[in-house]
Every structure is written in C-alpha cells, then in structure tokens.
C-alpha cells in the first residue's frame, strides 16, 4: 500500500513538474544584448512559453527572441520555395515562445542582423537583404515574422514601424504599355500565428504589416493615425467594432476581406479612404456614415454595405471643401436612401458607378456650385432617385463622354433636375438625363 501511495505521489509530482516546465518568465536587462545570459540564470530558454523583457534591447536580443520562437534566420520570400531551400538551417526548432511582452523594453540601434531574406528573380538570380535594428524605438522590418508568436505587446516607447525595404515588383505590359499582369513580393512584419497584439503607441502601421495573419483576432491600436496598404489584408479573424479616434487615412486594401470586423461607424477625422480599403468587409452594424467635406474616397472603398441608409457630409472649417468619391465606392448599398452635402462644399467629383445599384436611393441633394460626374454610370439602377439638386458644372471628362455617355441609365425615373445656375449647353443636359426635361 505504501508503495502505491509513493508511486501516486511521484506521479503527481512528475505531472506538476511537467506542467510547470514550460513557463512564463520576466527578465530585466542591465544592458542591451544580454537577454540570453539573463534567461540562462533562471531557466532553459527551450522551456519558456511566455517572456516579459524590461530594459534596453538590440539586434542580439531580437535574434535570440526569434530563436526562442522558432524564427527563421534565413528564409525565402515564397513559402513554396522554402521547403526545398538550402537556407533551412535554423537552430530554433526547440523553441516554445508564443507570448512576448516588450511593454517595458526600449529598442536600441545596433546589434547583430537578426534575419536575412532571399528572393528569386525571374532570371534565377537571388536578391538578399539583411534585417537589423535600424534606429532607436523603431519596429524594424521582419522583426517578428516567421515565428510561432501568438501574442505580442510592443514597447510603449515605440511609435514607428520601419517602411518595408524589401519589395520587388514584376510586371508585363501590352502593346499600349498598359500593365496586364503583376505581382509583388512582400514581407509582413508579424507572423501568421499571431492572435493578439498591443501596438497602442504606434501612429503609422506599415505596408502589409499584418497581411495574412488569419488568426489575428484582437488588436489595441489607440493612437494609430495612418493604416497603410494591405496592413490587415486577409485577417479573416480580426474583430473590430471601432477604429482609432484620430485616424486620418486608410490606404488601399488595408482591410481587404476582413470578414469578421463589425464596425459601427468610421471616425470623423478620416480624410482619405483609398481603393478597396474595406472591400469584402460586410459591417452589418453600419447604418449611417458621416464625413467632413474634405474627404477623398477612392474606388471600391466600401461597396455593398447591407444596412447603410444615409451618407452625410458636414462642414469642416479647416478643409478644402472638396469631396471626391471613386468608382463603385458605394455600389450596391441597397438600403441607402439619401446622400447630402453642406452649403460650404465647393466641389464634388463622382466617378463611374459610385452609387450604382443603390436601389433605395431617393435623395441626392447639394447646394454645391461645381459637381463633376466623371466618366459615366454614376447612378445606374437607382429607380427611386427622382429629384437631384446639383450645381453649375457637369463635367463628363472630355468630348467623347459628353456626346455618348450618361451618368444615369435610360430607365431612370428622374422627373426633376434642379440646376442652381443657368446651364449653357442644353443639348448636353438633355443627353445627361435621357429624357425631355428641357
């Protein structure tokens, strides 16, 4: 019986030891480049799953953090090439680090190169670039990419991300010198294993920073003012109900196909929403949008919002009072009923298809003196749009469009077109509305 009890106790002790072997630890560095030494005083780095670092760190410490998180020191740009790569020579297979807290750390310039990227060009030659800590308190390119990290808290002192310095562009052109096919190689800053991150003091999120982080669900980014191209593209698990309160610009593809975000509104501080910024984002909670009258909304910015009912532009005394809305920007918003502008707005430019298939749209009202309907089909399939109040200039961007193309379809139901000033070209006005109003 005693033997059985002893064996049972040993089993419990063994199980407890096993459960605590992989651990969370905290270290404070007296000088940069000493992380490995400080961890060795506490435990085997191979057993660490969570790490909090305080003090100054540099490239030596980032290299070691990457080693703890199975980071690759050399890797190909294309994962398909990686499997057969001669550069798969990393010593990181034993690392278990998945949680990293650098909130009390400060990044210093210098230290060793922590990673090297290799890309193969069309001619078979290789392009290499080395990554290191380039400047104080800067999140450098690929600092955490190709690791197993799931949770990261960036240093509270870090306010910037390095601009991606390893982008290679390839393209083919037709006889008119028009781009027919292209692709870019990109490095994200953060690994696809990432689930949550705190970047609350960062002001600019760089190009492709979190691209393809399909597991990323939670992010704290309170002070962000600029979200660059493809920053969160294909982050399918990302759950956002609001954007930073002082956000100024969301660039192309920033939230492309982020199907889980559930924004209720957009910050009034926005002055730029570029092409496809929210393409594929359903956002069913958005029922109204309010912008200042100095915003530029580019092509396909946020089409087919299922419950959007009103778009209101309001006066901004500090802006230029010019609104630009790009091709298909709000196409297919079938519950949209009204779009309105303040009397201070000086110019509105609408591109092709901007409100196409907004089947409930009934009011488009503005006292603006200069409205430009660029290209055509601005209001196709808007059967409930019966009255438009527009300004003095309707510009279809050139003679061809003036003679052949209308912003409305031939089945439009417009019965009243209000022009706030006499229009010189009545034949052209007739061409626009496709009926005999004049």
Short mmCIF file of C-alpha atoms in Angstrom, two decimals:
data_model
loop_
_atom_site.label_atom_id
_atom_site.label_comp_id
_atom_site.label_asym_id
_atom_site.label_seq_id
_atom_site.Cartn_x
_atom_site.Cartn_y
_atom_site.Cartn_z
CA UNK A 1 0.00 0.00 0.00
CA UNK A 2 2.81 2.41 0.94
CA UNK A 3 4.49 1.63 -2.35
CA UNK A 4 1.31 2.53 -4.23
CA UNK A 5 0.98 5.83 -2.32
CA UNK A 6 4.60 6.71 -3.04
CA UNK A 7 4.13 5.91 -6.70
CA UNK A 8 0.97 8.02 -6.79
CA UNK A 9 2.76 10.94 -5.14
CA UNK A 10 5.62 10.62 -7.60
CA UNK A 11 3.14 10.64 -10.47
CA UNK A 12 1.56 13.84 -9.16
CA UNK A 13 4.94 15.50 -8.67
CA UNK A 14 6.03 14.42 -12.15
CA UNK A 15 2.82 15.73 -13.67
CA UNK A 16 3.18 19.03 -11.82
CA UNK A 17 6.79 19.37 -12.90
CA UNK A 18 5.79 18.68 -16.48
CA UNK A 19 3.01 21.24 -16.32
CA UNK A 20 5.31 23.96 -14.97
CA UNK A 21 8.34 23.13 -17.06
CA UNK A 22 7.18 25.34 -19.93
CA UNK A 23 6.85 28.66 -18.13
CA UNK A 24 6.40 32.40 -18.24
CA UNK A 25 9.36 34.42 -17.00
CA UNK A 26 10.35 38.08 -16.63
CA UNK A 27 13.84 39.44 -17.12
CA UNK A 28 15.38 42.89 -16.72
CA UNK A 29 18.41 43.72 -18.82
CA UNK A 30 21.11 45.97 -17.45
CA UNK A 31 22.45 46.49 -20.96
CA UNK A 32 21.34 45.54 -24.49
CA UNK A 33 22.49 42.24 -25.90
CA UNK A 34 22.32 40.30 -22.63
CA UNK A 35 18.94 38.58 -22.92
CA UNK A 36 20.33 35.09 -23.45
CA UNK A 37 22.59 35.47 -20.44
CA UNK A 38 19.81 36.71 -18.16
CA UNK A 39 17.40 33.94 -19.15
CA UNK A 40 20.09 31.32 -18.55
CA UNK A 41 20.22 32.45 -14.90
CA UNK A 42 16.58 31.44 -14.47
CA UNK A 43 15.77 28.54 -16.75
CA UNK A 44 16.44 26.75 -20.02
CA UNK A 45 15.23 29.01 -22.85
CA UNK A 46 13.69 25.98 -24.56
CA UNK A 47 11.11 25.75 -21.75
CA UNK A 48 9.91 29.36 -21.93
CA UNK A 49 6.43 29.93 -23.43
CA UNK A 50 5.91 33.47 -22.15
CA UNK A 51 8.52 36.22 -21.82
CA UNK A 52 8.43 39.76 -20.44
CA UNK A 53 11.53 41.85 -21.08
CA UNK A 54 12.38 45.14 -19.38
CA UNK A 55 15.33 47.38 -20.19
CA UNK A 56 17.20 48.09 -23.41
CA UNK A 57 17.36 45.52 -26.22
CA UNK A 58 19.08 45.43 -29.62
CA UNK A 59 19.56 43.11 -32.59
CA UNK A 60 21.30 40.48 -30.46
CA UNK A 61 18.25 40.18 -28.24
CA UNK A 62 15.81 40.17 -31.15
CA UNK A 63 17.84 37.37 -32.74
CA UNK A 64 17.56 35.37 -29.52
CA UNK A 65 13.83 36.08 -29.15
CA UNK A 66 13.35 34.81 -32.70
CA UNK A 67 15.33 31.68 -31.78
CA UNK A 68 13.05 31.12 -28.78
CA UNK A 69 10.02 31.46 -31.05
CA UNK A 70 11.27 29.18 -33.82
CA UNK A 71 12.14 32.13 -36.00
CA UNK A 72 13.98 31.52 -39.24
CA UNK A 73 17.28 33.34 -39.59
CA UNK A 74 17.23 32.91 -43.36
CA UNK A 75 14.18 32.27 -45.48
CA UNK A 76 12.81 32.54 -48.97
CA UNK A 77 10.17 35.08 -49.86
CA UNK A 78 7.89 32.39 -51.28
CA UNK A 79 6.82 29.64 -48.90
CA UNK A 80 6.61 27.17 -51.79
CA UNK A 81 10.35 27.58 -52.32
CA UNK A 82 11.08 27.42 -48.62
CA UNK A 83 10.52 23.69 -48.20
CA UNK A 84 13.38 22.80 -50.53
CA UNK A 85 15.59 25.67 -49.52
CA UNK A 86 19.23 25.20 -48.62
CA UNK A 87 18.69 28.05 -46.18
CA UNK A 88 16.51 25.98 -43.85
CA UNK A 89 19.38 25.86 -41.40
CA UNK A 90 17.82 27.32 -38.27
CA UNK A 91 18.51 26.25 -34.72
CA UNK A 92 15.06 27.24 -33.49
CA UNK A 93 13.08 24.02 -33.70
CA UNK A 94 13.12 23.54 -29.91
CA UNK A 95 11.74 26.96 -29.02
CA UNK A 96 8.28 27.25 -27.42
CA UNK A 97 7.88 31.02 -27.01
CA UNK A 98 4.39 32.16 -28.01
CA UNK A 99 3.78 35.17 -25.72
CA UNK A 100 6.06 38.20 -25.76
CA UNK A 101 5.69 41.36 -23.64
CA UNK A 102 8.06 44.20 -24.52
CA UNK A 103 5.95 46.97 -22.99
CA UNK A 104 8.76 47.96 -20.61
CA UNK A 105 11.55 47.42 -23.10
CA UNK A 106 13.29 50.01 -25.25
CA UNK A 107 14.74 49.15 -28.65
CA UNK A 108 18.26 50.42 -29.32
CA UNK A 109 20.00 50.68 -32.65
CA UNK A 110 22.66 48.11 -33.40
CA UNK A 111 23.44 44.52 -32.53
CA UNK A 112 23.58 41.64 -34.96
CA UNK A 113 21.49 41.02 -38.07
CA UNK A 114 18.50 39.04 -36.83
CA UNK A 115 17.26 37.70 -40.18
CA UNK A 116 18.10 37.56 -43.87
CA UNK A 117 15.53 37.33 -46.64
CA UNK A 118 16.14 35.78 -50.04
CA UNK A 119 14.01 36.19 -53.15
CA UNK A 120 14.46 34.58 -56.54
CA UNK A 121 14.04 36.84 -59.57
CA UNK A 122 12.69 35.75 -62.95
CA UNK A 123 16.23 35.36 -64.26
CA UNK A 124 17.07 32.92 -61.48
CA UNK A 125 19.33 35.24 -59.56
CA UNK A 126 18.87 35.81 -55.86
CA UNK A 127 18.28 39.05 -54.03
CA UNK A 128 19.20 39.16 -50.36
CA UNK A 129 18.60 41.72 -47.69
CA UNK A 130 19.53 41.72 -44.04
CA UNK A 131 17.29 42.95 -41.25
CA UNK A 132 18.56 44.65 -38.12
CA UNK A 133 17.53 47.25 -35.55
CA UNK A 134 17.93 50.35 -37.69
CA UNK A 135 17.07 53.06 -35.20
CA UNK A 136 16.01 53.66 -31.62
CA UNK A 137 12.45 52.71 -30.69
CA UNK A 138 11.56 51.56 -34.21
CA UNK A 139 9.86 48.28 -35.08
CA UNK A 140 12.12 47.12 -37.89
CA UNK A 141 11.15 45.04 -40.90
CA UNK A 142 10.53 41.34 -40.23
CA UNK A 143 11.40 41.71 -36.56
CA UNK A 144 8.83 39.08 -35.58
CA UNK A 145 7.94 37.41 -38.88
CA UNK A 146 8.36 33.68 -39.48
CA UNK A 147 8.00 32.82 -35.79
CA UNK A 148 5.36 30.99 -33.74
CA UNK A 149 4.49 34.04 -31.65
CA UNK A 150 0.77 34.31 -30.87
CA UNK A 151 0.66 37.34 -28.54
CA UNK A 152 2.87 40.43 -28.70
CA UNK A 153 2.93 43.67 -26.71
CA UNK A 154 5.21 46.20 -28.37
CA UNK A 155 7.39 48.60 -26.38
CA UNK A 156 5.44 51.57 -25.04
CA UNK A 157 8.29 53.74 -26.30
CA UNK A 158 7.94 52.50 -29.90
CA UNK A 159 5.97 54.88 -32.12
CA UNK A 160 7.05 53.93 -35.63
CA UNK A 161 7.37 50.95 -37.92
CA UNK A 162 10.12 50.81 -40.50
CA UNK A 163 8.99 51.25 -44.09
CA UNK A 164 9.23 47.92 -45.87
CA UNK A 165 12.56 47.99 -47.67
CA UNK A 166 12.23 44.66 -49.44
CA UNK A 167 9.55 44.89 -52.08
CA UNK A 168 10.22 43.51 -55.53
CA UNK A 169 7.83 44.31 -58.37
CA UNK A 170 7.41 42.30 -61.54
CA UNK A 171 5.06 43.14 -64.39
CA UNK A 172 4.21 42.53 -68.05
CA UNK A 173 2.87 45.18 -70.37
CA UNK A 174 0.84 45.05 -73.60
CA UNK A 175 1.46 47.00 -76.80
CA UNK A 176 -0.25 50.07 -75.33
CA UNK A 177 2.18 49.97 -72.43
CA UNK A 178 -0.68 49.04 -70.10
CA UNK A 179 0.04 46.73 -67.20
CA UNK A 180 -1.54 43.32 -67.85
CA UNK A 181 -0.11 41.19 -65.07
CA UNK A 182 1.86 41.99 -62.00
CA UNK A 183 2.79 40.72 -58.58
CA UNK A 184 4.80 41.93 -55.69
CA UNK A 185 6.87 40.12 -53.13
CA UNK A 186 6.24 41.39 -49.63
CA UNK A 187 7.34 40.71 -46.11
CA UNK A 188 4.89 41.12 -43.31
CA UNK A 189 6.26 42.27 -40.02
CA UNK A 190 4.30 39.81 -37.96
CA UNK A 191 3.82 36.01 -38.13
CA UNK A 192 0.74 34.22 -39.38
CA UNK A 193 0.47 32.53 -35.98
CA UNK A 194 -0.31 35.88 -34.33
CA UNK A 195 -3.62 36.02 -32.42
CA UNK A 196 -3.40 39.27 -30.47
CA UNK A 197 -1.18 42.32 -30.34
CA UNK A 198 -0.89 45.62 -28.49
CA UNK A 199 0.53 48.47 -30.59
CA UNK A 200 -1.20 51.27 -28.72
CA UNK A 201 1.57 53.85 -29.18
CA UNK A 202 2.24 53.22 -32.87
CA UNK A 203 0.99 56.05 -35.10
CA UNK A 204 1.59 54.53 -38.54
CA UNK A 205 1.00 50.89 -39.46
CA UNK A 206 3.27 49.98 -42.35
CA UNK A 207 2.56 48.26 -45.63
CA UNK A 208 1.49 44.61 -45.21
CA UNK A 209 2.33 44.68 -41.51
CA UNK A 210 -0.29 42.06 -40.59
CA UNK A 211 -1.14 40.73 -44.04
CA UNK A 212 -2.35 37.12 -43.97
CA UNK A 213 -2.39 36.97 -40.16
CA UNK A 214 -5.53 34.88 -40.44
CA UNK A 215 -5.63 34.08 -36.71
CA UNK A 216 -5.29 37.69 -35.55
CA UNK A 217 -8.47 38.45 -33.61
CA UNK A 218 -7.65 41.26 -31.20
CA UNK A 219 -5.56 44.40 -31.57
CA UNK A 220 -5.08 47.52 -29.46
CA UNK A 221 -4.09 50.48 -31.68
CA UNK A 222 -5.50 53.52 -29.92
CA UNK A 223 -3.06 56.10 -31.33
CA UNK A 224 -2.85 54.95 -34.93
CA UNK A 225 -3.34 57.77 -37.46
CA UNK A 226 -2.37 56.03 -40.71
CA UNK A 227 -3.10 52.45 -41.79
CA UNK A 228 -1.05 51.69 -44.88
CA UNK A 229 -1.64 49.47 -47.90
CA UNK A 230 -2.66 45.87 -47.16
CA UNK A 231 -1.89 46.33 -43.47
CA UNK A 232 -4.62 43.89 -42.39
CA UNK A 233 -5.46 42.25 -45.71
CA UNK A 234 -6.95 38.77 -45.29
CA UNK A 235 -7.04 38.96 -41.48
CA UNK A 236 -10.19 36.88 -41.51
CA UNK A 237 -10.50 36.57 -37.73
CA UNK A 238 -9.95 40.24 -36.93
CA UNK A 239 -12.76 41.56 -34.76
CA UNK A 240 -13.04 45.35 -34.70
CA UNK A 241 -16.01 47.43 -33.60
CA UNK A 242 -14.27 50.76 -33.93
CA UNK A 243 -11.22 52.37 -35.46
CA UNK A 244 -8.76 54.70 -33.69
CA UNK A 245 -10.43 58.03 -32.86
CA UNK A 246 -7.79 60.16 -34.60
CA UNK A 247 -7.37 58.02 -37.71
CA UNK A 248 -6.63 60.14 -40.79
CA UNK A 249 -6.01 57.71 -43.65
CA UNK A 250 -6.83 54.13 -44.59
CA UNK A 251 -4.92 53.13 -47.70
CA UNK A 252 -5.67 50.57 -50.41
CA UNK A 253 -6.55 47.01 -49.40
CA UNK A 254 -5.96 47.89 -45.75
CA UNK A 255 -8.83 45.68 -44.52
CA UNK A 256 -9.32 43.66 -47.68
CA UNK A 257 -11.55 40.64 -46.97
CA UNK A 258 -11.53 41.15 -43.21
CA UNK A 259 -14.87 39.40 -42.96
CA UNK A 260 -15.14 39.44 -39.17
CA UNK A 261 -14.82 43.15 -38.48
CA UNK A 262 -18.09 44.70 -37.29
CA UNK A 263 -17.52 48.44 -37.40
CA UNK A 264 -20.44 50.60 -36.28
CA UNK A 265 -19.08 53.82 -37.75
CA UNK A 266 -15.96 55.47 -39.11
CA UNK A 267 -14.03 58.25 -37.33
CA UNK A 268 -14.86 61.75 -38.50
CA UNK A 269 -11.15 62.55 -38.66
CA UNK A 270 -10.71 60.49 -41.85
CA UNK A 271 -9.58 62.47 -44.89
CA UNK A 272 -8.56 59.55 -47.13
CA UNK A 273 -10.09 56.13 -47.77
CA UNK A 274 -8.26 54.53 -50.68
CA UNK A 275 -9.24 51.84 -53.17
CA UNK A 276 -10.59 48.56 -51.76
CA UNK A 277 -9.79 49.74 -48.23
CA UNK A 278 -12.80 47.90 -46.81
CA UNK A 279 -13.58 45.66 -49.77
CA UNK A 280 -15.16 42.42 -48.60
CA UNK A 281 -15.97 43.82 -45.14
CA UNK A 282 -19.68 43.31 -44.52
CA UNK A 283 -20.03 45.56 -41.44
CA UNK A 284 -23.78 44.98 -40.91
CA UNK A 285 -23.87 47.42 -37.97
CA UNK A 286 -23.11 50.46 -40.13
CA UNK A 287 -26.40 52.28 -40.79
CA UNK A 288 -25.07 55.79 -41.33
CA UNK A 289 -21.78 57.38 -42.29
CA UNK A 290 -20.70 60.95 -41.59
CA UNK A 291 -17.70 62.58 -43.21
CA UNK A 292 -16.23 66.04 -43.37
CA UNK A 293 -16.48 67.73 -46.76
CA UNK A 294 -12.76 67.39 -47.46
CA UNK A 295 -12.59 63.61 -47.75
CA UNK A 296 -11.30 61.55 -50.69
CA UNK A 297 -12.95 58.16 -51.01
CA UNK A 298 -11.34 56.04 -53.72
CA UNK A 299 -12.52 53.18 -55.94
CA UNK A 300 -14.40 50.26 -54.35
CA UNK A 301 -13.71 51.69 -50.90
CA UNK A 302 -16.68 50.08 -49.16
CA UNK A 303 -19.29 48.71 -51.55
CA UNK A 304 -22.37 46.68 -50.66
CA UNK A 305 -22.74 47.69 -47.02
CA UNK A 306 -26.00 45.83 -46.39
CA UNK A 307 -27.65 48.21 -43.90
CA UNK A 308 -26.21 51.61 -44.83
CA UNK A 309 -29.10 54.10 -45.02
CA UNK A 310 -27.58 57.61 -45.06
CA UNK A 311 -24.33 59.31 -46.01
CA UNK A 312 -23.93 62.80 -44.63
CA UNK A 313 -21.09 65.19 -45.39
CA UNK A 314 -20.68 68.04 -42.92
CA UNK A 315 -18.73 71.27 -42.98
CA UNK A 316 -15.08 71.29 -41.92
CA UNK A 317 -13.79 74.82 -41.49
CA UNK A 318 -10.19 73.59 -41.77
CA UNK A 319 -10.70 71.60 -45.00
CA UNK A 320 -10.75 72.47 -48.71
CA UNK A 321 -14.49 71.71 -49.01
CA UNK A 322 -13.87 69.33 -51.92
CA UNK A 323 -15.26 65.81 -51.91
CA UNK A 324 -14.08 63.06 -54.23
CA UNK A 325 -15.80 59.67 -54.41
CA UNK A 326 -14.28 56.97 -56.60
CA UNK A 327 -15.56 54.24 -58.89
CA UNK A 328 -18.06 51.84 -57.27
CA UNK A 329 -17.24 53.27 -53.84
CA UNK A 330 -20.76 52.65 -52.52
CA UNK A 331 -22.08 50.42 -55.26
CA UNK A 332 -24.80 48.00 -54.20
CA UNK A 333 -25.69 49.66 -50.89
CA UNK A 334 -29.31 48.74 -51.44
CA UNK A 335 -30.72 50.36 -48.29
CA UNK A 336 -29.02 53.70 -48.90
CA UNK A 337 -31.75 56.35 -49.18
CA UNK A 338 -30.01 59.73 -49.05
CA UNK A 339 -26.71 61.49 -49.67
CA UNK A 340 -26.35 65.11 -48.59
CA UNK A 341 -23.71 67.83 -48.53
CA UNK A 342 -23.36 71.12 -46.61
CA UNK A 343 -23.68 74.51 -48.28
CA UNK A 344 -19.97 75.20 -47.69
CA UNK A 345 -18.87 72.38 -50.02
CA UNK A 346 -17.20 73.83 -53.12
CA UNK A 347 -16.77 70.82 -55.38
CA UNK A 348 -17.92 67.22 -55.66
CA UNK A 349 -16.34 64.72 -58.03
CA UNK A 350 -18.10 61.41 -58.64
CA UNK A 351 -16.53 58.57 -60.59
CA UNK A 352 -18.10 55.75 -62.55
CA UNK A 353 -20.58 53.57 -60.72
CA UNK A 354 -20.24 55.34 -57.39
CA UNK A 355 -23.91 54.80 -56.44
CA UNK A 356 -24.88 52.12 -58.94
CA UNK A 357 -27.46 49.60 -57.74
CA UNK A 358 -28.35 51.72 -54.71
CA UNK A 359 -31.96 50.81 -55.38
CA UNK A 360 -33.41 52.72 -52.41
CA UNK A 361 -31.57 55.97 -53.07
CA UNK A 362 -34.17 58.73 -53.35
CA UNK A 363 -32.32 61.90 -52.39
CA UNK A 364 -29.08 63.33 -53.67
CA UNK A 365 -29.04 66.91 -52.55
CA UNK A 366 -26.36 69.55 -52.56
CA UNK A 367 -26.14 73.32 -52.95
CA UNK A 368 -22.68 72.83 -54.40
CA UNK A 369 -21.85 75.11 -57.31
CA UNK A 370 -19.50 72.69 -59.03
CA UNK A 371 -20.30 68.99 -59.33
CA UNK A 372 -18.34 66.77 -61.70
CA UNK A 373 -19.82 63.46 -62.82
CA UNK A 374 -16.68 61.87 -64.20
CA UNK A 375 -17.00 59.04 -66.69
CA UNK A 376 -20.46 57.51 -66.61
CA UNK A 377 -22.99 55.34 -64.78
CA UNK A 378 -22.79 57.25 -61.52
CA UNK A 379 -26.40 56.47 -60.70
CA UNK A 380 -27.31 53.41 -62.77
CA UNK A 381 -30.17 51.29 -61.42
CA UNK A 382 -31.33 53.85 -58.88
CA UNK A 383 -35.08 53.65 -59.68
CA UNK A 384 -36.17 55.64 -56.62
CA UNK A 385 -33.97 58.64 -57.38
CA UNK A 386 -36.49 61.14 -58.72
CA UNK A 387 -35.03 64.52 -57.78
CA UNK A 388 -31.47 65.77 -57.96
CA UNK A 389 -30.29 69.20 -56.89
CA UNK A 390 -26.88 69.85 -58.40
CA UNK A 391 -24.62 72.77 -59.25
CA UNK A 392 -23.39 74.75 -62.20
CA UNK A 393 -20.95 72.36 -63.88
CA UNK A 394 -21.48 68.82 -65.05
CA UNK A 395 -18.22 67.54 -66.50
CA UNK A 396 -18.02 64.12 -68.09
CA UNK A 397 -14.27 64.38 -68.53
CA UNK A 398 -13.89 65.03 -72.25
CA UNK A 399 -15.75 65.35 -75.53
CA UNK A 400 -16.35 61.65 -76.09
CA UNK A 401 -18.13 61.25 -72.78
CA UNK A 402 -20.05 64.49 -73.29
CA UNK A 403 -21.51 63.10 -76.52
CA UNK A 404 -22.05 59.45 -75.74
CA UNK A 405 -22.35 58.64 -72.09
CA UNK A 406 -24.78 59.47 -69.29
CA UNK A 407 -24.41 59.17 -65.52
CA UNK A 408 -27.94 57.72 -65.48
CA UNK A 409 -29.38 54.73 -67.30
CA UNK A 410 -32.17 55.01 -69.85
CA UNK A 411 -34.68 53.63 -67.35
CA UNK A 412 -34.10 56.36 -64.78
CA UNK A 413 -37.15 57.91 -63.11
CA UNK A 414 -35.77 61.42 -62.64
CA UNK A 415 -38.59 63.90 -63.10
CA UNK A 416 -36.83 66.98 -61.81
CA UNK A 417 -33.24 68.07 -62.26
CA UNK A 418 -32.54 71.27 -60.37
CA UNK A 419 -29.68 73.40 -61.66
CA UNK A 420 -28.71 76.23 -59.33
CA UNK A 421 -27.38 78.36 -62.18
CA UNK A 422 -28.22 78.59 -65.88
CA UNK A 423 -26.57 75.89 -67.93
CA UNK A 424 -25.23 76.87 -71.36
CA UNK A 425 -25.33 73.54 -73.12
CA UNK A 426 -28.99 72.44 -73.12
CA UNK A 427 -28.37 69.68 -75.64
CA UNK A 428 -25.77 68.21 -73.32
CA UNK A 429 -28.13 68.50 -70.38
CA UNK A 430 -30.73 66.58 -72.38
CA UNK A 431 -28.14 63.93 -73.11
CA UNK A 432 -27.43 63.55 -69.42
CA UNK A 433 -30.93 62.82 -68.19
CA UNK A 434 -32.08 60.85 -71.23
CA UNK A 435 -35.49 62.45 -71.29
CA UNK A 436 -37.13 65.67 -72.35
CA UNK A 437 -36.96 67.72 -69.22
CA UNK A 438 -35.80 70.72 -71.21
#
